[in-house]
Coordinates of N, CA and C in Angstrom, one line a residue:
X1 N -14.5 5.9 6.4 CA -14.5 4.5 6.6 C -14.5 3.8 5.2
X2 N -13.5 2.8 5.2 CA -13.7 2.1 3.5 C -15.0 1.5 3.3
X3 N -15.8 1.2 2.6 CA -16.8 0.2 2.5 C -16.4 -0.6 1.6
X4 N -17.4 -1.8 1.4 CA -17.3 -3.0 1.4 C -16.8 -3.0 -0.3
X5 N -15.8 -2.4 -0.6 CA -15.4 -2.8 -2.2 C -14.7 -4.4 -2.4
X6 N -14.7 -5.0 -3.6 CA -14.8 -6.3 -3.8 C -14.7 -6.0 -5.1
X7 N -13.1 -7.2 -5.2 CA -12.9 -7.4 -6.8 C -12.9 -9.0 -7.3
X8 N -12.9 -9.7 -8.2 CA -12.8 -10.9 -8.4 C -11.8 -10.7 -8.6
X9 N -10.5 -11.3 -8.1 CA -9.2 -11.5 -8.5 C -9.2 -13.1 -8.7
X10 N -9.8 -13.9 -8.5 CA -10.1 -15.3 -8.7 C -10.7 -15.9 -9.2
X11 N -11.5 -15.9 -10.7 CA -12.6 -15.2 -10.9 C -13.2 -17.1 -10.4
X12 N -14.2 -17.0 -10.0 CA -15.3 -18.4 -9.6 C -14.5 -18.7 -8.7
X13 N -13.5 -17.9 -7.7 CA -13.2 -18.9 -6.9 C -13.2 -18.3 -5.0
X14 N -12.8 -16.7 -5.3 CA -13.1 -16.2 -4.4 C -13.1 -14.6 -4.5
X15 N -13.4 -13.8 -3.6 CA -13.2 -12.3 -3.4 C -12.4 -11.8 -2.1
X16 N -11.8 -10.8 -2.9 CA -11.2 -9.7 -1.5 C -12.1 -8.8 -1.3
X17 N -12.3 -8.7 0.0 CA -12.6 -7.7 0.5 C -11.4 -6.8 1.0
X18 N -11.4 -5.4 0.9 CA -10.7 -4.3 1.7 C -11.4 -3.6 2.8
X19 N -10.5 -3.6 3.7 CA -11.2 -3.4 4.7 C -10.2 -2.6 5.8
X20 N -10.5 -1.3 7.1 CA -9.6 -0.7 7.5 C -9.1 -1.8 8.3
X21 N -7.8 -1.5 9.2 CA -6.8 -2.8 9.2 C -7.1 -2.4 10.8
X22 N -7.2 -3.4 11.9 CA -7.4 -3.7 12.9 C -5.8 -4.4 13.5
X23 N -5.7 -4.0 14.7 CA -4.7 -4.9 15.7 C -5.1 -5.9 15.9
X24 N -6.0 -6.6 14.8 CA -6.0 -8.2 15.0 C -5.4 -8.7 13.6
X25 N -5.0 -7.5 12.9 CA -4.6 -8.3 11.4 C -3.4 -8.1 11.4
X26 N -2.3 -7.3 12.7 CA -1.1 -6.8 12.6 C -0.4 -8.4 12.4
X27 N -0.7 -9.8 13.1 CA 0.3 -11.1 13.1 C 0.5 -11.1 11.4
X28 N -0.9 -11.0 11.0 CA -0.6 -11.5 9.3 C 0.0 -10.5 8.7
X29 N -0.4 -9.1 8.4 CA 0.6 -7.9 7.8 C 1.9 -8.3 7.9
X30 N 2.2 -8.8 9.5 CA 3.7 -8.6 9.4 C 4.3 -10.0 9.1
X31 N 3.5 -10.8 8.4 CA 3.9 -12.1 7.8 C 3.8 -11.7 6.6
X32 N 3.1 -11.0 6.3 CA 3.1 -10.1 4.8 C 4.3 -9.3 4.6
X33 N 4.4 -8.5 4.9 CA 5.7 -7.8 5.2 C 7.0 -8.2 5.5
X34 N 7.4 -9.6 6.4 CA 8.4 -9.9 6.0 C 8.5 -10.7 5.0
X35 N 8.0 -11.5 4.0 CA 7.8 -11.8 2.9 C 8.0 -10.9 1.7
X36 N 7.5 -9.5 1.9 CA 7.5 -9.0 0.8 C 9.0 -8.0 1.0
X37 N 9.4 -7.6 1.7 CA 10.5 -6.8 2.1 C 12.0 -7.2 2.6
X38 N 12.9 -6.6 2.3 CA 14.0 -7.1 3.0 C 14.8 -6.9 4.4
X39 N 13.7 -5.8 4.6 CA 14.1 -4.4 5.7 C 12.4 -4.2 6.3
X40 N 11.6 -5.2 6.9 CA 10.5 -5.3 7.0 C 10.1 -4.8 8.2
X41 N 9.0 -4.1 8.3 CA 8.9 -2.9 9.6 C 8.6 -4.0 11.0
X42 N 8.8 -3.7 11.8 CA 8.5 -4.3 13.4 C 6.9 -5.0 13.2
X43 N 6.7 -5.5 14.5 CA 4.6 -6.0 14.5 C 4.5 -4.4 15.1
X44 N 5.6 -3.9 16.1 CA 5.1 -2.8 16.7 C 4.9 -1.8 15.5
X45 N 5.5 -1.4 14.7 CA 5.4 -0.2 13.8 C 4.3 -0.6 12.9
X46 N 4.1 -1.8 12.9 CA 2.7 -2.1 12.5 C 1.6 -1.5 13.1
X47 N 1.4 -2.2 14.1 CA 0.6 -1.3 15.2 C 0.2 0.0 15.6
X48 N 1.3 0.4 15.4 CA 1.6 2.5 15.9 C 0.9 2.7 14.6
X49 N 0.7 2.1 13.4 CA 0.3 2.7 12.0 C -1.0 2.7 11.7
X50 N -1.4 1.1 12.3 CA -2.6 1.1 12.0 C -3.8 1.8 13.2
X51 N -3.2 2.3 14.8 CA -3.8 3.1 15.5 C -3.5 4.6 15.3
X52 N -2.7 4.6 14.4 CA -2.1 6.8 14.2 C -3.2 7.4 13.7
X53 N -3.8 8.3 14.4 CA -4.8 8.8 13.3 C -4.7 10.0 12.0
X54 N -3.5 9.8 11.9 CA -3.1 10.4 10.6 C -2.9 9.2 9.5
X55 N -3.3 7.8 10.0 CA -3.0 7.0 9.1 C -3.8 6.1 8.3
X56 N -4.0 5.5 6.9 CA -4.9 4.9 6.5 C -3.9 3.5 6.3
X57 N -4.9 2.5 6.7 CA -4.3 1.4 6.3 C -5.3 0.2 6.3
X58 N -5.1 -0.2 5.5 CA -6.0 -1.1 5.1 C -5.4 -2.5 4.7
X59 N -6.1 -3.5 4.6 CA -6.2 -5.0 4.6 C -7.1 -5.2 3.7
X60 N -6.7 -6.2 2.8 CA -7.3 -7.5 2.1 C -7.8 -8.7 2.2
X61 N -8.6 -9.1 2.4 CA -9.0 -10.5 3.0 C -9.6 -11.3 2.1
X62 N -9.5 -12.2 2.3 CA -10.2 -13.4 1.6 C -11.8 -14.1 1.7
X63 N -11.9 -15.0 1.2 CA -13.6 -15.2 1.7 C -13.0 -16.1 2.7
X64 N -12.2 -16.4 3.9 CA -11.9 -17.1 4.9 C -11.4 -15.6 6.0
X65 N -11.4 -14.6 5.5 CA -11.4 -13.2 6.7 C -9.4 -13.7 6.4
X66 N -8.8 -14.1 6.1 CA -7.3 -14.3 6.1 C -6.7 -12.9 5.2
X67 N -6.0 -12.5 5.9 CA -5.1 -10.9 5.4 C -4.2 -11.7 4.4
X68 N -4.4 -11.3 2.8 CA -3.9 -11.5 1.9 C -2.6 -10.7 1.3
X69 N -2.9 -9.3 1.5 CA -2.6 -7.8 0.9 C -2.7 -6.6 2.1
X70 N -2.0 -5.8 2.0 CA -2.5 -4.6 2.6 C -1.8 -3.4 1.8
X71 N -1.5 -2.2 2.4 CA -1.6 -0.8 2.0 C -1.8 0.1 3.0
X72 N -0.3 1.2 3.4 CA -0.4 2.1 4.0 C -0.5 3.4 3.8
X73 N -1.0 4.3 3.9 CA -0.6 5.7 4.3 C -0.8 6.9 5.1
X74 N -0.1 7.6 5.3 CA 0.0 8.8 6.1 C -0.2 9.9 5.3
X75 N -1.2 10.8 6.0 CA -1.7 11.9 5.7 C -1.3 13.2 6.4
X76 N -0.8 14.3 6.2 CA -1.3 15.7 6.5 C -1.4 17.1 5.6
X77 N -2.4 17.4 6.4 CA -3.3 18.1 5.2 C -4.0 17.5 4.1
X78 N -3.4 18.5 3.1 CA -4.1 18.1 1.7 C -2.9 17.1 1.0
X79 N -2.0 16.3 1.8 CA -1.2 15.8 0.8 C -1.2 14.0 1.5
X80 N -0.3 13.1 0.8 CA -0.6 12.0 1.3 C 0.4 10.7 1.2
X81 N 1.1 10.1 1.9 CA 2.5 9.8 1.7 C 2.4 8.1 1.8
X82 N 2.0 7.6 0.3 CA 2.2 5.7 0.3 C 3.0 4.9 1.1
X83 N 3.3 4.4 2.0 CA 3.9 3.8 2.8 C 4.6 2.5 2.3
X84 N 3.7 1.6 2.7 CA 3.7 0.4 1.8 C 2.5 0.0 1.0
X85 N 2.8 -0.7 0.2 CA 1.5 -1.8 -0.5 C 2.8 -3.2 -0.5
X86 N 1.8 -4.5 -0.2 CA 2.4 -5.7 -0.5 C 1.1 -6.6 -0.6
X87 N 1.5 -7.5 -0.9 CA 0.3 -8.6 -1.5 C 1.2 -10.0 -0.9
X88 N 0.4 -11.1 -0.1 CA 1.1 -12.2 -0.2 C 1.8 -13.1 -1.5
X89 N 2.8 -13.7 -1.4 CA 3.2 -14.2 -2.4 C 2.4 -15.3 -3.7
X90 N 1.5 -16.2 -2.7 CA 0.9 -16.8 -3.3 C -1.0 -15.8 -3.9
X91 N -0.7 -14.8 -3.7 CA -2.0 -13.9 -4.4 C -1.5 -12.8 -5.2
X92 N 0.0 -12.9 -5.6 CA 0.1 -11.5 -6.5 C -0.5 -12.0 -7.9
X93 N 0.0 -11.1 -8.6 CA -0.6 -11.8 -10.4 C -2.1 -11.8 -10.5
X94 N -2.9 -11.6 -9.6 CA -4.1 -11.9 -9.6 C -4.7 -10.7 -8.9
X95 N -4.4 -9.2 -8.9 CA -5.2 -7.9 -8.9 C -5.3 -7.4 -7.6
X96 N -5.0 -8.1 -6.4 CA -5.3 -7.8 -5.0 C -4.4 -6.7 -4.9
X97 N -3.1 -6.2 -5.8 CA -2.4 -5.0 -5.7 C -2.7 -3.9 -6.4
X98 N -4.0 -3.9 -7.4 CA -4.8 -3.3 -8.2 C -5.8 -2.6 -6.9
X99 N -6.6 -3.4 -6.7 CA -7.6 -3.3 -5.7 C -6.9 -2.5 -4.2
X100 N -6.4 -2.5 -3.8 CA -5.7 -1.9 -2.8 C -5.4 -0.6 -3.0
X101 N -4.5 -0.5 -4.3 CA -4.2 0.9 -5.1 C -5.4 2.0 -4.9
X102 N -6.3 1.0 -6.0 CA -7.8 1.8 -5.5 C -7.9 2.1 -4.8
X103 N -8.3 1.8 -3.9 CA -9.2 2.0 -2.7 C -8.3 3.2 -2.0
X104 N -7.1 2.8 -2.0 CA -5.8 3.8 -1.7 C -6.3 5.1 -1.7
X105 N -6.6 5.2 -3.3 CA -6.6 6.4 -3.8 C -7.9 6.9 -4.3
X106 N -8.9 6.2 -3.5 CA -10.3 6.5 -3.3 C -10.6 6.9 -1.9
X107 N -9.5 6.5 -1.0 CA -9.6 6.9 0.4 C -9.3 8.4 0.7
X108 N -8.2 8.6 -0.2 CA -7.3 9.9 -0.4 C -8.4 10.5 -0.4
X109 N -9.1 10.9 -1.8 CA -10.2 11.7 -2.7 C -11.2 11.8 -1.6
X110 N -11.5 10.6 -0.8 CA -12.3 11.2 0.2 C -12.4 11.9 1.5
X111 N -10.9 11.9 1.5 CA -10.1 12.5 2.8 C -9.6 14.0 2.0
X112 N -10.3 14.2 0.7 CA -9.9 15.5 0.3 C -8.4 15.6 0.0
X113 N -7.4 14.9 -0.5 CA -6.2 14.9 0.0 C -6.0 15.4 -1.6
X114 N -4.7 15.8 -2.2 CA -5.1 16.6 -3.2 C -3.8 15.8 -4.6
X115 N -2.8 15.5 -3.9 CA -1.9 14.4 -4.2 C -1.1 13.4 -3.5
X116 N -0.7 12.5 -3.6 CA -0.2 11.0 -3.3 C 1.4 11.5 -3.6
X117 N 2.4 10.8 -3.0 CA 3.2 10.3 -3.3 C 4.1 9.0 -2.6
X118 N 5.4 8.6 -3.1 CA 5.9 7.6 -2.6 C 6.9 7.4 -3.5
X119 N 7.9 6.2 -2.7 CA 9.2 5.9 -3.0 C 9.0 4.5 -3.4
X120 N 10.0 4.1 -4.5 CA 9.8 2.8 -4.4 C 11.1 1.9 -5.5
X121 N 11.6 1.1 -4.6 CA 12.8 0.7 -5.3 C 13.0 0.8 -6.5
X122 N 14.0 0.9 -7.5 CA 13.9 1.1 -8.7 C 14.3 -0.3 -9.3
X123 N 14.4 -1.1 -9.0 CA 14.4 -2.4 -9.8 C 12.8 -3.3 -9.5
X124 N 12.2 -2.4 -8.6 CA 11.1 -3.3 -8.6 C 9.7 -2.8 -10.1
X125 N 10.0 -3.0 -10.8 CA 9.3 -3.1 -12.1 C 7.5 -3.5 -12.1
X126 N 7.7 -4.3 -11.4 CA 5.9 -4.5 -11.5 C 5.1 -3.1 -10.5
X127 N 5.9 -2.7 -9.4 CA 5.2 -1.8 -8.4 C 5.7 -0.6 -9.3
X128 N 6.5 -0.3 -10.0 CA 6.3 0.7 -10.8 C 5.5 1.3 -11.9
X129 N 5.2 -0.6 -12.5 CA 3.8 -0.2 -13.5 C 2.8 -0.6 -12.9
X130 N 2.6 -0.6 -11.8 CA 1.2 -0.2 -11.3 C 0.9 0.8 -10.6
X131 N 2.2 1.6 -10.4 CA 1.5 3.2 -10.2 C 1.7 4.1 -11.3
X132 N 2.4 3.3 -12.2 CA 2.1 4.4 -13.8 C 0.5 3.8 -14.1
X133 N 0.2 2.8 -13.8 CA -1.9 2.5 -14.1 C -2.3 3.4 -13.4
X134 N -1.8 4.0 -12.5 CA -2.6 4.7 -11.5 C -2.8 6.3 -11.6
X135 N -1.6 6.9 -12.4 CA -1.3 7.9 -12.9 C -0.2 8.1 -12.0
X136 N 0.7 7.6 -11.5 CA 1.9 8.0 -11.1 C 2.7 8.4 -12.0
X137 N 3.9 9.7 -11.5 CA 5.0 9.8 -12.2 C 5.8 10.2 -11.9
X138 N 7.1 9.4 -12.0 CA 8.3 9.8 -11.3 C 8.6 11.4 -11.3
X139 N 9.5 11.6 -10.2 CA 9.6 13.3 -10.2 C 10.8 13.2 -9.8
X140 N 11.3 12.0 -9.1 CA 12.8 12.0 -8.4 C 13.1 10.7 -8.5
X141 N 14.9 11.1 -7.4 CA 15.2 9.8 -7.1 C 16.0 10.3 -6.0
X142 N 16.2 9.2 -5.1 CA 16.7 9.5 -3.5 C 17.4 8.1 -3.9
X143 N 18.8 8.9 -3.8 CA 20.0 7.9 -4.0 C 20.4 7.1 -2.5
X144 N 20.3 5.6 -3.0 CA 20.5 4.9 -1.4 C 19.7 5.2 -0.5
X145 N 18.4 5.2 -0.7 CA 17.1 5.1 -0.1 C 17.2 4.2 0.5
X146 N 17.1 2.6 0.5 CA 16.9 1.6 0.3 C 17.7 0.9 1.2
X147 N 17.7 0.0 2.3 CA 19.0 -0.7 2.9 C 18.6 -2.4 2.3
X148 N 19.8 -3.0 2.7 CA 19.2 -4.7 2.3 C 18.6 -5.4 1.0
X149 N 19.2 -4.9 0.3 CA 20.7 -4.6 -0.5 C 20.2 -2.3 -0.6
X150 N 21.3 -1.9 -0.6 CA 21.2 -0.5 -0.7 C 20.7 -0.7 -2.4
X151 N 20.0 0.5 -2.9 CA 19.5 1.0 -3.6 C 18.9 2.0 -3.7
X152 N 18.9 2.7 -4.9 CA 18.4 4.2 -5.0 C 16.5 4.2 -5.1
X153 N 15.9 4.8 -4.2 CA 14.3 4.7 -4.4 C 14.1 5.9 -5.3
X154 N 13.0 5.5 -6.4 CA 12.1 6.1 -7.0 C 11.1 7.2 -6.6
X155 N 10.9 8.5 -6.4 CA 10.2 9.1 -6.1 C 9.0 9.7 -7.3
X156 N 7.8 9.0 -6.6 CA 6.7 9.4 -7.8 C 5.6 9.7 -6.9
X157 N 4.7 10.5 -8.2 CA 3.8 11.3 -7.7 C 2.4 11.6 -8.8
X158 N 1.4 11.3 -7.9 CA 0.0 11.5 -8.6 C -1.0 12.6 -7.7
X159 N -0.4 13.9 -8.7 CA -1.5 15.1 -8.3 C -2.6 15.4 -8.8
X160 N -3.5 16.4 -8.4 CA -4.4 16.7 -8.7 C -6.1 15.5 -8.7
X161 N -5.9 14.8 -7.4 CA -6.8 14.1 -6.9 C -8.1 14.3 -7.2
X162 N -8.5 15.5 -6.8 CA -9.9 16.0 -6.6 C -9.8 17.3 -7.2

């Protein structure tokens, strides 16, 4: 279970909390999500994700409980597959995609998981350098990954967890 981690992304103005993600936060995720994507998953595949129990997903909130941010992934075994991360538009720039990362990858270590990986568009440049902060490193590329506009995804990877 996540506990109560909390970063100042605001600093004097407010805090996120992360927190595991409930079928009451799926309306905002997926207001999140079609915002941040162009090919944005269903409310249902929202839902299937955050009740799977191979799945971690977590939410960001505000000091008003409002889903700012979130962060998916699926687990089996010792390995662990990033789904999404997105941040609402009006909270990026200010660490709530930092904080999520974390926790991400503090949830892994706790779940024993032994490396992470994930795809991620290759012109998206900020989600790139923040899984090289993380220790990510490309290993591939999966040509026309991507629908809406097609694009080749990035395949990277941070092993040796624990």
């Amino acid at each position: 279970m996540i506990s109560d981690v909390r970063s100042n992304f605001r600093p004097g103005k407010s805090l996120a909390v992360i927190v595991q993600a409930t079928p009451q936060h799926a309306a905002a995720i997926h207001a999140i999500e079609n915002e941040a994507f162009s090919d944005p998953w269903s409310k249902s595949s929202i839902l299937y994700e955050i009740n799977e129990p191979g799945s971690v997903f977590l939410v960001a909130v505000n000091e008003n409980q409002n889903a700012i941010g979130y962060a998916s992934m699926r687990h089996v075994l010792d390995e662990g597959h990033i789904s999404n991360i997105a941040v609402s538009a009006s909270y990026k720039n200010q660490g709530v995609g930092s904080l999520l990362m974390e926790s991400l990858v503090n949830e892994a270590r706790r779940l024993k998981i032994t490396a992470l990986t994930l795809e991620v568009r290759e012109s998206n440049k900020a989600a790139i350098s923040l899984y090289k902060k993380y220790g990510f490193v490309q290993k591939g590329v999966r040509r026309d990954f991507y629908s809406y506009p097609n694009e080749d995804g990035i395949v990277m990877w941070k092993e040796h967890l624990i």
